[in-house]
XYZ file of C-alpha atoms in Angstrom:
351
model
C 97.761 106.765 82.644
C 97.266 109.920 84.709
C 97.495 112.123 81.619
C 95.259 109.925 79.445
C 91.890 111.657 79.114
C 90.265 108.369 78.056
C 90.994 106.833 81.471
C 88.176 107.419 83.961
C 89.496 105.465 86.964
C 92.780 104.076 88.231
C 93.750 101.341 90.669
C 96.656 102.016 93.044
C 98.418 98.798 94.098
C 101.851 100.168 94.973
C 103.639 99.631 98.329
C 102.121 101.495 101.279
C 104.442 104.513 101.153
C 103.463 104.993 97.506
C 99.684 105.091 98.021
C 99.368 108.811 98.663
C 101.130 110.604 95.809
C 99.638 108.461 92.993
C 96.181 108.918 94.524
C 96.625 112.690 94.805
C 97.857 112.876 91.215
C 94.890 110.832 90.001
C 92.396 112.994 91.892
C 94.044 116.142 90.489
C 93.581 114.687 87.000
C 89.888 114.014 87.599
C 90.223 110.229 87.913
C 88.286 108.027 90.298
C 90.510 105.842 92.485
C 90.419 102.353 93.927
C 93.408 102.103 96.273
C 94.523 98.979 98.055
C 94.701 99.134 101.824
C 96.064 100.696 103.903
C 95.072 104.246 103.061
C 98.621 105.537 103.514
C 101.781 105.413 105.639
C 101.459 108.463 107.934
C 98.739 110.451 109.650
C 99.755 113.585 107.754
C 99.200 111.690 104.504
C 95.785 110.577 105.790
C 94.804 114.184 106.524
C 95.988 115.305 103.092
C 94.142 112.533 101.261
C 90.921 113.121 103.170
C 90.953 116.860 102.472
C 91.862 116.456 98.792
C 89.297 113.738 98.039
C 86.454 115.383 99.977
C 87.035 118.671 98.149
C 86.870 116.887 94.787
C 84.039 115.247 92.871
C 85.913 111.968 92.512
C 84.912 108.515 93.744
C 87.371 106.848 96.126
C 87.212 103.239 97.286
C 89.619 101.655 99.787
C 90.514 97.993 99.315
C 89.164 96.918 102.705
C 86.870 94.468 100.950
C 85.607 92.699 104.062
C 82.904 95.383 104.283
C 81.485 93.867 101.098
C 81.418 90.371 102.630
C 77.994 88.959 103.492
C 79.065 87.422 106.799
C 80.839 90.544 107.992
C 77.756 92.586 107.133
C 75.491 90.165 109.002
C 77.779 90.078 112.045
C 78.049 93.869 112.220
C 74.271 94.192 111.961
C 73.803 91.744 114.852
C 76.326 93.593 117.016
C 74.706 96.956 116.318
C 71.245 95.577 117.111
C 72.451 94.264 120.478
C 72.273 90.528 119.799
C 75.066 89.817 122.302
C 74.155 92.741 124.547
C 76.338 95.719 125.385
C 79.797 95.155 123.913
C 82.632 96.398 126.109
C 85.610 94.626 124.615
C 86.702 93.840 121.038
C 89.754 91.709 120.259
C 91.389 91.446 116.830
C 94.212 89.059 116.062
C 96.382 87.873 113.194
C 98.879 85.070 113.642
C 100.795 83.653 110.713
C 104.126 82.473 109.385
C 105.801 85.458 107.750
C 109.266 84.211 108.534
C 111.962 85.704 106.322
C 114.749 85.194 108.836
C 118.214 85.875 107.518
C 117.063 87.509 104.291
C 118.724 90.836 103.663
C 121.813 90.255 105.776
C 124.074 91.561 104.294
C 122.920 94.005 101.596
C 122.091 92.384 98.269
C 123.134 93.645 94.804
C 120.486 95.851 93.173
C 118.900 94.589 89.942
C 119.919 96.717 86.951
C 116.298 97.336 85.974
C 115.242 98.796 89.332
C 115.177 102.569 89.940
C 115.832 102.311 93.668
C 115.782 106.071 94.313
C 112.302 106.328 92.821
C 111.162 103.298 94.801
C 112.199 104.726 98.186
C 110.790 108.075 97.065
C 110.152 110.417 99.984
C 111.446 108.025 102.672
C 114.995 108.087 104.101
C 117.718 107.119 101.658
C 119.097 103.635 102.282
C 121.059 101.145 100.226
C 119.112 98.584 98.226
C 118.048 95.502 100.116
C 115.705 92.919 98.616
C 113.860 92.618 101.915
C 112.793 96.251 101.566
C 111.295 95.588 98.169
C 108.051 93.814 97.237
C 106.571 91.876 99.134
C 108.561 92.282 102.348
C 108.499 96.101 102.427
C 105.659 95.539 104.929
C 108.182 94.694 107.630
C 109.936 98.076 107.532
C 108.654 101.118 109.400
C 109.970 103.428 106.654
C 107.313 102.085 104.296
C 104.626 100.420 106.381
C 103.643 99.427 109.903
C 103.967 95.660 109.804
C 100.945 93.548 110.532
C 98.985 96.325 112.217
C 98.692 98.260 108.942
C 98.587 95.101 106.828
C 96.112 92.587 108.260
C 95.189 94.934 111.073
C 93.571 97.287 108.571
C 91.076 94.589 107.549
C 90.244 93.485 111.081
C 90.179 96.832 112.868
C 88.039 98.243 110.064
C 85.273 95.749 110.859
C 85.675 96.295 114.602
C 85.121 100.058 114.473
C 82.355 99.659 111.890
C 80.422 97.494 114.313
C 81.138 99.711 117.327
C 80.596 103.071 115.621
C 83.405 104.292 113.384
C 83.009 107.944 114.380
C 83.926 107.294 118.009
C 87.166 108.998 118.973
C 90.213 107.319 120.447
C 90.986 108.367 124.021
C 94.256 106.524 124.653
C 96.465 104.018 122.861
C 99.374 101.878 123.985
C 101.507 99.253 122.276
C 103.953 96.596 123.410
C 106.027 93.988 121.632
C 109.298 93.596 119.801
C 111.432 91.341 117.650
C 111.654 88.366 119.956
C 111.907 85.417 117.562
C 112.842 86.305 113.983
C 116.430 87.395 113.475
C 116.539 89.395 110.273
C 116.635 93.051 109.303
C 112.935 93.896 109.707
C 112.147 96.992 111.755
C 108.497 96.196 112.518
C 107.795 93.858 115.459
C 107.348 90.117 115.047
C 105.229 90.158 118.217
C 102.764 92.951 118.955
C 99.871 93.916 121.220
C 98.083 97.274 120.936
C 95.134 98.524 123.012
C 92.926 101.525 122.248
C 90.511 102.973 124.807
C 87.274 104.597 123.684
C 84.536 106.188 125.766
C 82.535 102.973 126.103
C 84.771 100.057 125.048
C 88.326 98.868 124.563
C 89.800 97.521 121.338
C 92.919 95.420 120.872
C 95.073 94.025 118.082
C 97.464 91.136 118.637
C 99.950 89.574 116.228
C 102.697 86.995 116.210
C 104.518 86.555 112.906
C 106.191 83.272 113.739
C 103.436 80.913 114.943
C 100.202 80.464 112.958
C 96.896 79.467 114.507
C 95.924 75.847 114.018
C 93.264 75.639 116.708
C 89.890 74.506 115.335
C 91.133 75.062 111.772
C 91.324 78.783 112.430
C 92.241 80.923 109.407
C 94.827 82.642 111.626
C 92.863 85.834 112.038
C 89.599 87.064 113.440
C 87.615 89.417 115.631
C 85.988 88.617 118.973
C 83.195 90.868 120.237
C 82.455 90.371 123.949
C 79.019 91.505 125.148
C 76.851 91.210 128.239
C 74.825 88.352 126.708
C 77.577 86.462 124.920
C 80.516 86.684 122.551
C 80.787 86.603 118.768
C 83.715 85.503 116.647
C 83.855 86.594 113.009
C 86.430 85.893 110.299
C 86.522 85.179 106.574
C 85.046 81.722 107.083
C 81.941 82.988 108.845
C 80.835 83.878 112.365
C 79.767 82.161 115.566
C 77.898 83.334 118.664
C 78.774 81.908 122.090
C 75.954 82.740 124.553
C 76.406 82.691 128.312
C 74.998 79.442 129.674
C 73.459 81.162 132.692
C 71.984 84.004 130.681
C 69.255 83.268 128.166
C 69.667 86.555 126.329
C 70.820 85.152 122.978
C 70.936 81.900 121.056
C 74.027 80.222 119.587
C 74.541 80.965 115.899
C 77.019 79.420 113.466
C 77.485 80.536 109.871
C 80.421 78.909 108.129
C 80.416 78.770 104.341
C 83.224 80.654 102.679
C 81.494 80.388 99.288
C 78.786 82.740 100.514
C 81.332 85.130 101.929
C 82.959 86.162 98.646
C 84.044 89.738 99.232
C 86.284 90.713 96.351
C 83.774 90.576 93.501
C 81.216 92.548 95.463
C 83.758 95.178 96.446
C 84.936 95.745 92.889
C 81.327 95.823 91.703
C 80.497 98.429 94.330
C 83.322 100.647 93.070
C 82.296 100.241 89.424
C 78.663 100.974 90.262
C 79.668 104.140 92.108
C 81.875 105.297 89.238
C 78.723 105.204 87.121
C 76.248 106.527 89.708
C 78.630 109.005 91.441
C 77.445 107.727 94.807
C 79.835 107.166 97.728
C 81.186 103.585 97.812
C 81.068 101.368 100.878
C 84.707 102.118 101.789
C 84.842 105.794 100.888
C 87.475 108.213 102.171
C 85.648 108.859 105.463
C 85.675 105.125 106.210
C 89.286 104.669 105.102
C 90.415 107.686 107.129
C 88.944 106.446 110.412
C 90.465 103.004 109.941
C 93.831 104.534 109.055
C 93.807 106.578 112.272
C 93.304 103.420 114.315
C 96.137 101.534 112.638
C 98.603 104.423 112.478
C 98.049 105.543 116.077
C 98.775 101.942 117.050
C 101.996 101.919 115.047
C 103.109 105.242 116.529
C 102.238 104.218 120.080
C 104.293 101.040 119.766
C 107.279 102.971 118.420
C 106.954 105.505 121.255
C 107.020 102.855 123.977
C 104.387 104.745 125.986
C 100.672 104.948 126.729
C 99.463 108.081 124.967
C 96.426 110.325 124.914
C 94.961 111.213 121.535
C 93.443 114.578 120.634
C 90.961 114.185 117.746
C 90.744 117.954 117.244
C 94.440 118.482 116.558
C 94.864 114.934 115.205
C 97.955 114.538 117.370
C 99.198 112.782 120.467
C 98.951 115.299 123.296
C 99.192 113.486 126.611
C 101.316 110.900 128.349
C 105.050 110.478 128.592
C 106.604 113.622 127.060
C 109.293 111.771 125.135
C 106.746 109.213 123.962
C 104.442 111.962 122.687
C 107.347 113.530 120.794
C 108.367 110.247 119.157
C 104.796 109.317 118.230
C 104.061 112.687 116.623
C 107.325 112.558 114.695
C 106.244 109.247 113.177
C 102.702 110.520 112.577
C 103.970 113.597 110.731
C 107.150 112.346 109.082
C 108.412 114.941 106.598
C 108.714 114.120 102.921
C 112.357 113.953 101.801
C 114.457 113.765 98.633
C 112.570 116.513 96.799
C 109.111 114.990 97.273
C 106.128 116.911 98.650
C 102.475 116.415 99.534
C 101.668 119.444 97.384
C 101.509 119.500 93.587
C 103.587 118.959 91.530
C 104.732 116.545 94.304
C 108.263 116.368 92.874
C 110.209 119.116 91.147
C 111.114 118.049 87.647
C 108.804 115.041 87.815
C 108.761 112.892 84.697
C 106.447 109.887 84.547
C-alpha cells in the first residue's frame, strides 16, 4: 500500500504502539493519513510525528471524531462564550466493564499464523500472551496507557478544546492501581489523574470494573464547572445545571443521539481536506496537544509523584527526583529490536 503510487491516502488502525511508524512511512511516501486515536504511545513519538507531518504537505486527521459531533461543537461554543461563567474545573470520567480477569495466566500458545516479533516491534521482547494481542493490548503499558489513552483521548480532547488547547500544563499527578481485577494487565483498573493549568484544573477518572448506570449514563462524560452553573456533555447530548441562587444562565437539555452522529462527519471532513488540501478538524496540532495531556497523565501515574511539566523542553522537570526520572523514561522510551524513529525505521525491512 505504501509503495502503490495509485494510493493517495491510508488509514492506520493498528494497535497504539504501531501508530507511529506506519504513519511516518505513509508521510514519507506522500500519502495523506487518517490515524485512529491515540496519536501514539510515547511523547518522543508525538514530537517526531508532529515535526514530520508539519514539515510535509500531507493531510493528517486523528480519529478523535467527537470534534465532528454537533452536540460537542455546540457545548464547546457555549463554554467558550461564557454561558456558564468562568470555568475553573473540568472533570472527565469513563467507567465501564472491561473485565478480563484470569485471561493470560499462564502464557497461551501462539497461533501459527501470527508473527509475534513483528507485532511487539520496538517494545520489549516478551513471550506471546493473547491478552497482549488485539483487543486487550490496551491494558499493557508496553503498548498503550489503559483507559487514559483509550477513552481518555476522546474526553480530554473535548475538555482542552473548550478551555483553550494551547494552554500549557503546569503540574500533573496520578493515583490508582489494580485493586479489583486479578489478571496480567499492567495498566490500572482504577485511576485518577489531575492536571493543573494557569487558570483551571482538569481531571480524568476511570474504574474498569463498575459501569455507570445512574440516569442511564453512557458511562462516560465531561463536566464543566463555572461560576454560573455546570454543564455535562457526552455522546448522548449535553445539559446545563444553573445555580438556583444565580440567574446567570438558563437550564438547557439536548439529548438526541441521532443528531450527534460524529463518525460520518469526521470521515467526510478528512475526505474533503484530501481534495482541498486544507487542515482537517483534528489535524496534527490538535492531536499533539491531546496526546501530551494523555501521555503526561500516564507517565505521572507510573512515576507515583506530582510532577512539574516544562513545555519548552517537553519533559518533566520538577517534583520528586525519582518520579521525574521514571516519568521521563516512559515519555522517551527507546526503540528496541532494530527499530528506529528514523527512516528506514528497520534495517532490512520487508513489507
